Protein backbone atom coordinates (compact mmCIF):
# COMPACT_ATOMS: atom_id res chain seq x y z
CA UNK A 1 0.00 0.00 0.00
CA UNK A 2 1.34 3.43 -0.88
CA UNK A 3 1.71 5.27 2.36
CA UNK A 4 4.24 7.86 1.31
CA UNK A 5 4.72 10.33 -1.46
CA UNK A 6 6.71 9.90 -4.60
CA UNK A 7 9.64 12.23 -3.96
CA UNK A 8 12.35 9.67 -4.50
CA UNK A 9 14.65 9.36 -7.50
CA UNK A 10 12.91 6.98 -9.83
CA UNK A 11 15.59 6.86 -12.47
CA UNK A 12 17.15 3.71 -11.07
CA UNK A 13 13.90 2.03 -10.04
CA UNK A 14 13.23 -0.23 -12.99
CA UNK A 15 16.07 -2.58 -13.90
CA UNK A 16 16.18 -3.03 -17.68
CA UNK A 17 17.28 -6.34 -19.19
CA UNK A 18 20.79 -6.16 -20.55
CA UNK A 19 22.02 -6.87 -24.04
CA UNK A 20 22.35 -10.58 -23.38
CA UNK A 21 19.60 -11.33 -20.91
CA UNK A 22 19.95 -15.05 -21.15
CA UNK A 23 23.61 -15.05 -20.17
CA UNK A 24 24.61 -17.97 -18.04
CA UNK A 25 27.63 -18.09 -15.79
CA UNK A 26 30.07 -17.74 -18.70
CA UNK A 27 28.41 -14.73 -20.27
CA UNK A 28 27.03 -16.51 -23.33
CA UNK A 29 23.56 -17.79 -24.10
CA UNK A 30 22.42 -20.42 -21.70
CA UNK A 31 20.34 -22.46 -24.16
CA UNK A 32 20.28 -25.48 -21.93
CA UNK A 33 18.75 -23.65 -19.04
CA UNK A 34 16.70 -20.87 -20.57
CA UNK A 35 15.79 -22.28 -23.95
CA UNK A 36 16.21 -20.67 -27.34
CA UNK A 37 16.30 -16.91 -27.46
CA UNK A 38 15.13 -14.69 -30.24
CA UNK A 39 15.56 -10.97 -30.67
CA UNK A 40 11.82 -10.43 -30.95
CA UNK A 41 11.19 -12.23 -27.67
CA UNK A 42 13.76 -10.20 -25.79
CA UNK A 43 13.15 -6.78 -27.31
CA UNK A 44 9.62 -6.15 -26.10
CA UNK A 45 7.83 -7.44 -23.04
CA UNK A 46 4.77 -9.49 -23.90
CA UNK A 47 2.53 -7.10 -22.03
CA UNK A 48 3.06 -3.44 -21.11
CA UNK A 49 2.45 -4.28 -17.46
CA UNK A 50 4.87 -7.21 -17.33
CA UNK A 51 7.97 -5.26 -16.35
CA UNK A 52 6.20 -2.93 -14.00
CA UNK A 53 4.50 -5.81 -12.21
CA UNK A 54 7.71 -7.81 -11.93
CA UNK A 55 9.45 -4.90 -10.22
CA UNK A 56 6.49 -3.53 -8.33
CA UNK A 57 7.45 -4.73 -4.86
CA UNK A 58 11.04 -3.72 -5.42
CA UNK A 59 10.06 -0.23 -6.51
CA UNK A 60 7.66 0.18 -3.62
CA UNK A 61 10.38 -0.78 -1.16
CA UNK A 62 12.87 1.59 -2.78
CA UNK A 63 10.41 4.45 -2.69
CA UNK A 64 9.49 3.83 0.91
CA UNK A 65 13.13 3.55 1.99
CA UNK A 66 13.97 6.74 0.18
CA UNK A 67 11.18 8.64 1.88
CA UNK A 68 12.15 7.16 5.22
CA UNK A 69 15.75 8.23 4.65
CA UNK A 70 14.64 11.77 3.82
CA UNK A 71 12.50 12.01 6.91
CA UNK A 72 14.42 10.15 9.59
CA UNK A 73 17.96 9.91 8.32
CA UNK A 74 20.12 7.10 6.99
CA UNK A 75 19.92 4.86 10.04
CA UNK A 76 16.22 4.07 9.63
CA UNK A 77 16.33 2.38 6.20
CA UNK A 78 19.63 0.72 7.08
CA UNK A 79 18.18 -0.92 10.15
CA UNK A 80 15.03 -1.93 8.30
CA UNK A 81 16.96 -3.38 5.37
CA UNK A 82 19.03 -5.45 7.75
CA UNK A 83 15.84 -6.82 9.26
CA UNK A 84 14.46 -7.53 5.78
CA UNK A 85 17.61 -9.44 4.88
CA UNK A 86 17.36 -11.50 8.04
CA UNK A 87 13.66 -12.23 7.49
CA UNK A 88 14.26 -13.16 3.86
CA UNK A 89 16.59 -15.94 4.94
CA UNK A 90 13.86 -17.78 6.83
CA UNK A 91 12.84 -20.17 4.10
CA UNK A 92 11.81 -23.78 3.87
CA UNK A 93 13.60 -26.25 1.60
CA UNK A 94 14.08 -24.86 -1.93
CA UNK A 95 11.34 -26.90 -3.57
CA UNK A 96 8.70 -26.24 -0.89
CA UNK A 97 6.65 -23.02 -0.75
CA UNK A 98 7.62 -20.72 2.12
CA UNK A 99 5.12 -18.58 3.94
CA UNK A 100 7.50 -15.60 4.32
CA UNK A 101 5.53 -14.60 7.39
CA UNK A 102 8.28 -12.53 9.01
CA UNK A 103 8.93 -10.67 5.76
CA UNK A 104 5.22 -9.99 5.31
CA UNK A 105 4.91 -8.69 8.83
CA UNK A 106 7.86 -6.32 8.35
CA UNK A 107 6.42 -5.04 5.07
CA UNK A 108 2.95 -4.67 6.52
CA UNK A 109 1.44 -6.87 3.83
CA UNK A 110 0.24 -9.48 6.33
CA UNK A 111 -3.03 -7.60 6.74
CA UNK A 112 -3.64 -6.68 3.13
CA UNK A 113 -5.03 -8.81 0.31
CA UNK A 114 -4.03 -8.26 -3.28
CA UNK A 115 -4.10 -10.10 -6.57
CA UNK A 116 -0.92 -11.95 -5.60
CA UNK A 117 -2.89 -13.77 -2.87
CA UNK A 118 -5.81 -14.68 -5.10
CA UNK A 119 -4.29 -15.44 -8.51
CA UNK A 120 -1.46 -17.94 -9.01
CA UNK A 121 -0.93 -18.52 -5.31
CA UNK A 122 2.46 -20.31 -5.11
CA UNK A 123 1.08 -22.52 -2.32
CA UNK A 124 -1.52 -23.93 -4.72
CA UNK A 125 0.78 -24.31 -7.69
CA UNK A 126 0.37 -27.70 -9.43
CA UNK A 127 4.00 -27.86 -10.45
CA UNK A 128 6.85 -28.58 -8.15
CA UNK A 129 10.50 -28.53 -9.15
CA UNK A 130 12.53 -31.72 -8.87
CA UNK A 131 13.84 -31.64 -5.26
CA UNK A 132 17.37 -32.81 -6.11
CA UNK A 133 17.86 -30.37 -8.95
CA UNK A 134 16.45 -27.47 -6.95
CA UNK A 135 18.65 -28.04 -3.92
CA UNK A 136 21.69 -28.38 -6.19
CA UNK A 137 20.76 -25.14 -7.93
CA UNK A 138 20.31 -23.39 -4.60
CA UNK A 139 23.67 -24.61 -3.31
CA UNK A 140 25.37 -23.69 -6.58
CA UNK A 141 26.53 -27.23 -7.21
CA UNK A 142 24.52 -27.63 -10.43
CA UNK B 1 23.63 -41.35 -22.64
CA UNK B 2 19.92 -41.61 -22.02
CA UNK B 3 20.16 -41.01 -18.29
CA UNK B 4 22.16 -37.80 -18.67
CA UNK B 5 19.80 -36.53 -21.40
CA UNK B 6 16.84 -37.17 -19.12
CA UNK B 7 18.65 -35.26 -16.39
CA UNK B 8 19.22 -32.34 -18.75
CA UNK B 9 15.54 -32.19 -19.60
CA UNK B 10 14.64 -32.21 -15.92
CA UNK B 11 17.15 -29.44 -15.29
CA UNK B 12 15.65 -27.27 -18.01
CA UNK B 13 12.13 -27.87 -16.80
CA UNK B 14 13.08 -27.25 -13.20
CA UNK B 15 15.08 -24.07 -13.70
CA UNK B 16 12.01 -22.38 -15.08
CA UNK B 17 10.34 -23.12 -11.74
CA UNK B 18 13.49 -22.24 -9.78
CA UNK B 19 12.83 -18.55 -10.24
CA UNK B 20 10.89 -17.41 -7.24
CA UNK B 21 7.26 -18.17 -8.03
CA UNK B 22 5.35 -14.99 -7.32
CA UNK B 23 1.60 -14.81 -7.15
CA UNK B 24 -0.57 -12.36 -9.04
CA UNK B 25 -1.11 -11.86 -12.74
CA UNK B 26 0.80 -14.15 -15.07
CA UNK B 27 1.74 -12.80 -18.50
CA UNK B 28 2.82 -16.15 -19.94
CA UNK B 29 0.10 -16.42 -22.52
CA UNK B 30 0.17 -12.84 -23.80
CA UNK B 31 2.41 -13.51 -26.81
CA UNK B 32 0.42 -16.59 -27.73
CA UNK B 33 -2.86 -14.66 -27.42
CA UNK B 34 -1.54 -11.87 -29.61
CA UNK B 35 -0.62 -14.38 -32.33
CA UNK B 36 -4.01 -16.12 -32.03
CA UNK B 37 -5.82 -12.80 -32.23
CA UNK B 38 -4.07 -11.97 -35.51
CA UNK B 39 -4.74 -15.44 -36.98
CA UNK B 40 -8.35 -15.65 -35.93
CA UNK B 41 -9.23 -12.42 -37.64
CA UNK B 42 -7.69 -13.72 -40.86
CA UNK B 43 -9.87 -16.84 -40.72
CA UNK B 44 -12.98 -14.78 -40.19
CA UNK B 45 -13.90 -15.82 -36.64
CA UNK B 46 -14.00 -13.42 -33.74
CA UNK B 47 -12.41 -13.95 -30.36
CA UNK B 48 -14.75 -14.31 -27.36
CA UNK B 49 -15.79 -11.02 -25.79
CA UNK B 50 -15.50 -10.34 -22.09
CA UNK B 51 -18.75 -9.90 -20.23
CA UNK B 52 -19.26 -6.19 -19.68
CA UNK B 53 -21.85 -4.40 -17.64
CA UNK B 54 -22.41 -1.66 -20.32
CA UNK B 55 -24.39 0.11 -17.77
CA UNK B 56 -26.02 3.07 -16.21
CA UNK B 57 -24.88 3.73 -12.66
CA UNK B 58 -25.26 6.93 -10.74
CA UNK B 59 -25.19 8.43 -7.28
CA UNK B 60 -26.45 11.53 -5.56
CA UNK B 61 -25.74 13.16 -2.20
CA UNK B 62 -28.87 14.35 -0.42
CA UNK B 63 -29.62 15.84 2.96
CA UNK B 64 -28.99 12.82 5.22
CA UNK B 65 -26.79 10.64 3.06
CA UNK B 66 -26.20 9.09 -0.34
CA UNK B 67 -28.46 7.36 -2.86
CA UNK B 68 -26.78 4.97 -5.34
CA UNK B 69 -28.62 3.58 -8.33
CA UNK B 70 -27.86 1.01 -11.03
CA UNK B 71 -29.59 -0.91 -13.80
CA UNK B 72 -29.35 -4.71 -13.92
CA UNK B 73 -28.26 -5.79 -17.39
CA UNK B 74 -24.94 -7.50 -18.16
CA UNK B 75 -23.97 -7.84 -21.85
CA UNK B 76 -21.51 -10.08 -23.65
CA UNK B 77 -20.92 -8.44 -27.01
CA UNK B 78 -24.38 -8.01 -28.52
CA UNK B 79 -26.10 -10.55 -26.29
CA UNK B 80 -27.58 -9.98 -22.85
CA UNK B 81 -25.65 -12.28 -20.53
CA UNK B 82 -27.52 -11.57 -17.31
CA UNK B 83 -30.98 -10.02 -17.10
CA UNK B 84 -30.81 -9.34 -13.40
CA UNK B 85 -27.28 -8.88 -12.19
CA UNK B 86 -26.41 -6.96 -9.07
CA UNK B 87 -24.15 -3.99 -9.73
CA UNK B 88 -24.20 -2.38 -6.32
CA UNK B 89 -21.40 -4.08 -4.39
CA UNK B 90 -20.84 -4.12 -0.67
CA UNK B 91 -17.62 -2.52 0.50
CA UNK B 92 -18.30 -2.02 4.18
CA UNK B 93 -21.45 -1.59 6.31
CA UNK B 94 -21.51 2.11 5.53
CA UNK B 95 -19.95 2.18 2.06
CA UNK B 96 -21.32 0.71 -1.16
CA UNK B 97 -19.94 0.82 -4.68
CA UNK B 98 -21.60 0.57 -8.11
CA UNK B 99 -19.48 -0.94 -10.86
CA UNK B 100 -19.47 -0.45 -14.62
CA UNK B 101 -17.09 -1.90 -17.19
CA UNK B 102 -15.84 -5.48 -17.28
CA UNK B 103 -18.03 -7.42 -14.85
CA UNK B 104 -15.28 -9.64 -13.44
CA UNK B 105 -12.98 -6.68 -12.88
CA UNK B 106 -15.55 -4.68 -10.91
CA UNK B 107 -16.55 -7.76 -8.92
CA UNK B 108 -13.02 -8.77 -7.94
CA UNK B 109 -11.75 -5.26 -7.33
CA UNK B 110 -14.61 -4.37 -5.02
CA UNK B 111 -14.24 -7.65 -3.15
CA UNK B 112 -10.51 -7.14 -2.64
CA UNK B 113 -11.00 -3.58 -1.45
CA UNK B 114 -13.83 -4.70 0.81
CA UNK B 115 -11.55 -7.30 2.45
CA UNK B 116 -8.72 -4.80 2.81
CA UNK B 117 -11.03 -2.21 4.31
CA UNK B 118 -12.39 -4.75 6.79
CA UNK B 119 -8.85 -5.67 7.91
CA UNK B 120 -7.95 -1.99 8.10
CA UNK B 121 -11.00 -1.13 10.20
CA UNK B 122 -10.25 -4.05 12.53
CA UNK B 123 -6.76 -2.64 12.88
CA UNK B 124 -7.88 0.94 13.57
CA UNK B 125 -10.97 -0.06 15.56
CA UNK B 126 -13.13 2.49 13.73
CA UNK B 127 -15.80 2.49 11.05
CA UNK B 128 -14.04 2.83 7.69
CA UNK B 129 -14.20 6.09 5.77
CA UNK B 130 -15.25 6.55 2.18
CA UNK B 131 -12.02 8.43 1.45
CA UNK B 132 -10.01 5.37 2.52
CA UNK B 133 -11.90 3.13 0.11
CA UNK B 134 -11.45 5.74 -2.61
CA UNK B 135 -7.69 5.93 -2.11
CA UNK B 136 -7.29 2.15 -2.03
CA UNK B 137 -9.28 1.78 -5.23
CA UNK B 138 -7.46 4.52 -7.10
CA UNK B 139 -4.03 3.22 -6.11
CA UNK B 140 -4.89 -0.28 -7.26
CA UNK B 141 -6.40 0.86 -10.56
CA UNK B 142 -3.47 3.15 -11.31
CA UNK B 143 -1.04 0.35 -10.62
CA UNK B 144 -2.63 -1.65 -13.45
CA UNK B 145 -2.68 1.35 -15.82
CA UNK B 146 -6.30 0.96 -16.90
CA UNK B 147 -6.03 -2.70 -17.90
CA UNK B 148 -8.47 -3.48 -15.12
CA UNK B 149 -11.62 -2.09 -16.71
CA UNK B 150 -13.56 -1.00 -13.67
CA UNK B 151 -15.41 2.33 -13.60
CA UNK B 152 -16.92 2.77 -10.17
CA UNK B 153 -19.28 5.03 -8.28
CA UNK B 154 -18.36 4.88 -4.61
CA UNK B 155 -20.67 6.31 -1.97
CA UNK B 156 -21.17 6.12 1.74
CA UNK B 157 -21.66 7.89 5.03
CA UNK B 158 -18.93 8.00 7.65
CA UNK B 159 -18.08 10.11 10.69
CA UNK B 160 -17.30 13.12 8.46
CA UNK B 161 -20.61 13.01 6.59
CA UNK B 162 -21.92 11.64 3.26
CA UNK B 163 -19.42 11.36 0.41
CA UNK B 164 -19.66 10.36 -3.25
CA UNK B 165 -16.75 9.58 -5.58
CA UNK B 166 -16.48 8.46 -9.17
CA UNK B 167 -13.43 6.36 -10.05
CA UNK B 168 -12.24 5.83 -13.62
CA UNK B 169 -10.40 2.71 -14.87
CA UNK B 170 -7.07 4.51 -15.13
CA UNK B 171 -7.19 5.62 -11.52
CA UNK B 172 -8.47 9.20 -11.54
CA UNK B 173 -11.22 10.10 -9.10
CA UNK B 174 -13.71 12.91 -8.71
CA UNK B 175 -15.49 13.95 -5.55
CA UNK B 176 -18.85 15.39 -6.56
CA UNK B 177 -22.43 15.77 -5.29
CA UNK B 178 -23.84 13.78 -8.24
CA UNK B 179 -22.07 11.39 -10.60
CA UNK B 180 -22.96 8.97 -13.39
CA UNK B 181 -20.86 6.28 -15.09
CA UNK B 182 -21.27 3.67 -17.78
CA UNK B 183 -22.57 3.67 -21.33
CA UNK B 184 -25.85 5.26 -20.22
CA UNK B 185 -24.10 7.95 -18.19
CA UNK B 186 -24.95 10.76 -20.58
CA UNK B 187 -28.68 10.01 -20.44
CA UNK B 188 -28.57 9.82 -16.64
CA UNK B 189 -26.47 12.98 -16.37
CA UNK B 190 -29.00 14.85 -18.46
CA UNK B 191 -31.68 14.06 -15.87
CA UNK B 192 -29.36 15.04 -13.02
CA UNK B 193 -28.35 18.32 -14.60
CA UNK B 194 -32.00 19.21 -15.03
CA UNK B 195 -33.38 18.32 -11.61
CA UNK B 196 -30.56 18.16 -9.08
CA UNK B 197 -30.54 20.63 -6.22
CA UNK B 198 -28.53 20.50 -3.00
CA UNK B 199 -30.01 19.13 0.25
CA UNK B 200 -32.91 17.20 -1.22
CA UNK B 201 -35.25 15.05 0.84
CA UNK B 202 -34.96 11.26 0.69
CA UNK B 203 -38.06 10.63 -1.46
CA UNK B 204 -37.08 13.32 -3.93
CA UNK B 205 -33.53 11.96 -4.17
CA UNK B 206 -34.81 8.40 -4.73
CA UNK B 207 -37.17 9.63 -7.43
CA UNK B 208 -34.35 11.54 -9.12
CA UNK B 209 -32.02 8.54 -9.16
CA UNK B 210 -34.80 6.26 -10.36
CA UNK B 211 -35.57 8.61 -13.22
CA UNK B 212 -31.91 8.96 -14.14
CA UNK B 213 -31.43 5.18 -14.34
CA UNK B 214 -34.70 4.86 -16.26
CA UNK B 215 -33.37 7.39 -18.79
CA UNK B 216 -30.26 5.26 -19.19
CA UNK B 217 -32.31 2.04 -19.51
CA UNK B 218 -34.63 3.33 -22.18
CA UNK B 219 -32.11 5.28 -24.23
CA UNK B 220 -29.04 3.04 -24.08
CA UNK B 221 -28.79 -0.49 -25.49
CA UNK B 222 -26.21 -1.52 -22.94
CA UNK B 223 -28.53 -0.89 -19.98
CA UNK B 224 -31.83 -2.51 -19.24
CA UNK B 225 -34.08 -4.58 -16.97
CA UNK B 226 -34.70 -3.34 -13.45
CA UNK B 227 -33.55 -0.44 -11.32
CA UNK B 228 -31.70 -1.13 -8.08
CA UNK B 229 -31.32 1.52 -5.43
CA UNK B 230 -29.18 1.74 -2.34
CA UNK B 231 -29.93 4.45 0.23
CA UNK B 232 -27.13 4.96 2.74
CA UNK B 233 -27.65 7.11 5.80
CA UNK B 234 -25.83 7.36 9.10
CA UNK B 235 -26.35 3.98 10.72
CA UNK B 236 -28.79 2.57 8.16
CA UNK B 237 -28.57 1.08 4.67
CA UNK B 238 -31.61 0.37 2.48
CA UNK B 239 -30.69 -2.00 -0.33
CA UNK B 240 -33.75 -1.93 -2.59
CA UNK B 241 -33.41 -4.67 -5.15
CA UNK B 242 -35.43 -4.29 -7.30
CA UNK B 243 -36.66 -0.84 -6.56
CA UNK B 244 -38.51 -0.61 -9.85
CA UNK B 245 -39.16 -3.25 -12.49
CA UNK B 246 -39.07 -0.96 -15.49
CA UNK B 247 -39.08 -3.73 -18.11
CA UNK B 248 -41.55 -6.49 -17.38
CA UNK B 249 -41.36 -9.57 -19.56
CA UNK B 250 -44.68 -10.21 -21.24
CA UNK B 251 -46.94 -13.13 -20.22
CA UNK B 252 -47.84 -15.65 -22.92
CA UNK B 253 -51.55 -15.40 -23.68
CA UNK B 254 -51.95 -18.67 -25.65
CA UNK B 255 -50.92 -22.27 -25.02
CA UNK B 256 -50.00 -24.67 -27.83
CA UNK B 257 -49.95 -27.82 -25.71
CA UNK B 258 -52.55 -30.44 -26.61
CA UNK B 259 -54.80 -31.72 -23.86
CA UNK B 260 -54.51 -35.35 -22.72
CA UNK B 261 -56.78 -37.57 -24.79
CA UNK B 262 -56.68 -35.42 -27.94
CA UNK B 263 -55.30 -38.35 -29.90
CA UNK B 264 -57.35 -41.51 -29.47
CA UNK B 265 -55.48 -44.74 -28.60
CA UNK B 266 -56.47 -47.70 -30.87
CA UNK B 267 -54.24 -50.55 -29.66
CA UNK B 268 -51.53 -51.11 -27.05
CA UNK B 269 -48.78 -53.80 -26.87
CA UNK B 270 -46.13 -54.02 -24.12
CA UNK B 271 -42.80 -55.84 -24.78
CA UNK B 272 -40.55 -56.18 -21.71
CA UNK B 273 -36.80 -56.00 -22.42
CA UNK B 274 -35.01 -58.79 -20.54
CA UNK B 275 -31.50 -57.62 -19.74
CA UNK B 276 -29.09 -59.88 -17.86
CA UNK B 277 -26.06 -58.61 -15.93
CA UNK B 278 -22.94 -59.92 -17.74
CA UNK B 279 -20.12 -58.24 -15.81
CA UNK B 280 -20.02 -55.93 -12.80
CA UNK B 281 -17.05 -53.63 -12.29
CA UNK B 282 -16.74 -51.36 -9.24
CA UNK B 283 -14.21 -48.47 -9.33
CA UNK B 284 -13.93 -46.43 -6.16
CA UNK B 285 -13.57 -42.67 -6.66
CA UNK B 286 -10.31 -41.15 -5.45
CA UNK B 287 -11.69 -38.56 -3.08
CA UNK B 288 -8.35 -37.76 -1.40
Coordinates of C-alpha atoms in Angstrom, one line a residue, chain B residues 44-226:
Chain B
X44 CA -13.0 -14.8 -40.2
X45 CA -13.9 -15.8 -36.6
X46 CA -14.0 -13.4 -33.7
X47 CA -12.4 -14.0 -30.4
X48 CA -14.8 -14.3 -27.4
X49 CA -15.8 -11.0 -25.8
X50 CA -15.5 -10.3 -22.1
X51 CA -18.7 -9.9 -20.2
X52 CA -19.3 -6.2 -19.7
X53 CA -21.8 -4.4 -17.6
X54 CA -22.4 -1.7 -20.3
X55 CA -24.4 0.1 -17.8
X56 CA -26.0 3.1 -16.2
X57 CA -24.9 3.7 -12.7
X58 CA -25.3 6.9 -10.7
X59 CA -25.2 8.4 -7.3
X60 CA -26.5 11.5 -5.6
X61 CA -25.7 13.2 -2.2
X62 CA -28.9 14.3 -0.4
X63 CA -29.6 15.8 3.0
X64 CA -29.0 12.8 5.2
X65 CA -26.8 10.6 3.1
X66 CA -26.2 9.1 -0.3
X67 CA -28.5 7.4 -2.9
X68 CA -26.8 5.0 -5.3
X69 CA -28.6 3.6 -8.3
X70 CA -27.9 1.0 -11.0
X71 CA -29.6 -0.9 -13.8
X72 CA -29.4 -4.7 -13.9
X73 CA -28.3 -5.8 -17.4
X74 CA -24.9 -7.5 -18.2
X75 CA -24.0 -7.8 -21.8
X76 CA -21.5 -10.1 -23.7
X77 CA -20.9 -8.4 -27.0
X78 CA -24.4 -8.0 -28.5
X79 CA -26.1 -10.6 -26.3
X80 CA -27.6 -10.0 -22.8
X81 CA -25.6 -12.3 -20.5
X82 CA -27.5 -11.6 -17.3
X83 CA -31.0 -10.0 -17.1
X84 CA -30.8 -9.3 -13.4
X85 CA -27.3 -8.9 -12.2
X86 CA -26.4 -7.0 -9.1
X87 CA -24.1 -4.0 -9.7
X88 CA -24.2 -2.4 -6.3
X89 CA -21.4 -4.1 -4.4
X90 CA -20.8 -4.1 -0.7
X91 CA -17.6 -2.5 0.5
X92 CA -18.3 -2.0 4.2
X93 CA -21.4 -1.6 6.3
X94 CA -21.5 2.1 5.5
X95 CA -19.9 2.2 2.1
X96 CA -21.3 0.7 -1.2
X97 CA -19.9 0.8 -4.7
X98 CA -21.6 0.6 -8.1
X99 CA -19.5 -0.9 -10.9
X100 CA -19.5 -0.5 -14.6
X101 CA -17.1 -1.9 -17.2
X102 CA -15.8 -5.5 -17.3
X103 CA -18.0 -7.4 -14.9
X104 CA -15.3 -9.6 -13.4
X105 CA -13.0 -6.7 -12.9
X106 CA -15.6 -4.7 -10.9
X107 CA -16.6 -7.8 -8.9
X108 CA -13.0 -8.8 -7.9
X109 CA -11.8 -5.3 -7.3
X110 CA -14.6 -4.4 -5.0
X111 CA -14.2 -7.7 -3.1
X112 CA -10.5 -7.1 -2.6
X113 CA -11.0 -3.6 -1.4
X114 CA -13.8 -4.7 0.8
X115 CA -11.5 -7.3 2.4
X116 CA -8.7 -4.8 2.8
X117 CA -11.0 -2.2 4.3
X118 CA -12.4 -4.8 6.8
X119 CA -8.9 -5.7 7.9
X120 CA -8.0 -2.0 8.1
X121 CA -11.0 -1.1 10.2
X122 CA -10.2 -4.0 12.5
X123 CA -6.8 -2.6 12.9
X124 CA -7.9 0.9 13.6
X125 CA -11.0 -0.1 15.6
X126 CA -13.1 2.5 13.7
X127 CA -15.8 2.5 11.1
X128 CA -14.0 2.8 7.7
X129 CA -14.2 6.1 5.8
X130 CA -15.3 6.5 2.2
X131 CA -12.0 8.4 1.4
X132 CA -10.0 5.4 2.5
X133 CA -11.9 3.1 0.1
X134 CA -11.5 5.7 -2.6
X135 CA -7.7 5.9 -2.1
X136 CA -7.3 2.2 -2.0
X137 CA -9.3 1.8 -5.2
X138 CA -7.5 4.5 -7.1
X139 CA -4.0 3.2 -6.1
X140 CA -4.9 -0.3 -7.3
X141 CA -6.4 0.9 -10.6
X142 CA -3.5 3.2 -11.3
X143 CA -1.0 0.3 -10.6
X144 CA -2.6 -1.6 -13.5
X145 CA -2.7 1.4 -15.8
X146 CA -6.3 1.0 -16.9
X147 CA -6.0 -2.7 -17.9
X148 CA -8.5 -3.5 -15.1
X149 CA -11.6 -2.1 -16.7
X150 CA -13.6 -1.0 -13.7
X151 CA -15.4 2.3 -13.6
X152 CA -16.9 2.8 -10.2
X153 CA -19.3 5.0 -8.3
X154 CA -18.4 4.9 -4.6
X155 CA -20.7 6.3 -2.0
X156 CA -21.2 6.1 1.7
X157 CA -21.7 7.9 5.0
X158 CA -18.9 8.0 7.6
X159 CA -18.1 10.1 10.7
X160 CA -17.3 13.1 8.5
X161 CA -20.6 13.0 6.6
X162 CA -21.9 11.6 3.3
X163 CA -19.4 11.4 0.4
X164 CA -19.7 10.4 -3.2
X165 CA -16.8 9.6 -5.6
X166 CA -16.5 8.5 -9.2
X167 CA -13.4 6.4 -10.0
X168 CA -12.2 5.8 -13.6
X169 CA -10.4 2.7 -14.9
X170 CA -7.1 4.5 -15.1
X171 CA -7.2 5.6 -11.5
X172 CA -8.5 9.2 -11.5
X173 CA -11.2 10.1 -9.1
X174 CA -13.7 12.9 -8.7
X175 CA -15.5 13.9 -5.6
X176 CA -18.8 15.4 -6.6
X177 CA -22.4 15.8 -5.3
X178 CA -23.8 13.8 -8.2
X179 CA -22.1 11.4 -10.6
X180 CA -23.0 9.0 -13.4
X181 CA -20.9 6.3 -15.1
X182 CA -21.3 3.7 -17.8
X183 CA -22.6 3.7 -21.3
X184 CA -25.8 5.3 -20.2
X185 CA -24.1 7.9 -18.2
X186 CA -25.0 10.8 -20.6
X187 CA -28.7 10.0 -20.4
X188 CA -28.6 9.8 -16.6
X189 CA -26.5 13.0 -16.4
X190 CA -29.0 14.9 -18.5
X191 CA -31.7 14.1 -15.9
X192 CA -29.4 15.0 -13.0
X193 CA -28.4 18.3 -14.6
X194 CA -32.0 19.2 -15.0
X195 CA -33.4 18.3 -11.6
X196 CA -30.6 18.2 -9.1
X197 CA -30.5 20.6 -6.2
X198 CA -28.5 20.5 -3.0
X199 CA -30.0 19.1 0.3
X200 CA -32.9 17.2 -1.2
X201 CA -35.2 15.0 0.8
X202 CA -35.0 11.3 0.7
X203 CA -38.1 10.6 -1.5
X204 CA -37.1 13.3 -3.9
X205 CA -33.5 12.0 -4.2
X206 CA -34.8 8.4 -4.7
X207 CA -37.2 9.6 -7.4
X208 CA -34.4 11.5 -9.1
X209 CA -32.0 8.5 -9.2
X210 CA -34.8 6.3 -10.4
X211 CA -35.6 8.6 -13.2
X212 CA -31.9 9.0 -14.1
X213 CA -31.4 5.2 -14.3
X214 CA -34.7 4.9 -16.3
X215 CA -33.4 7.4 -18.8
X216 CA -30.3 5.3 -19.2
X217 CA -32.3 2.0 -19.5
X218 CA -34.6 3.3 -22.2
X219 CA -32.1 5.3 -24.2
X220 CA -29.0 3.0 -24.1
X221 CA -28.8 -0.5 -25.5
X222 CA -26.2 -1.5 -22.9
X223 CA -28.5 -0.9 -20.0
X224 CA -31.8 -2.5 -19.2
X225 CA -34.1 -4.6 -17.0
X226 CA -34.7 -3.3 -13.4

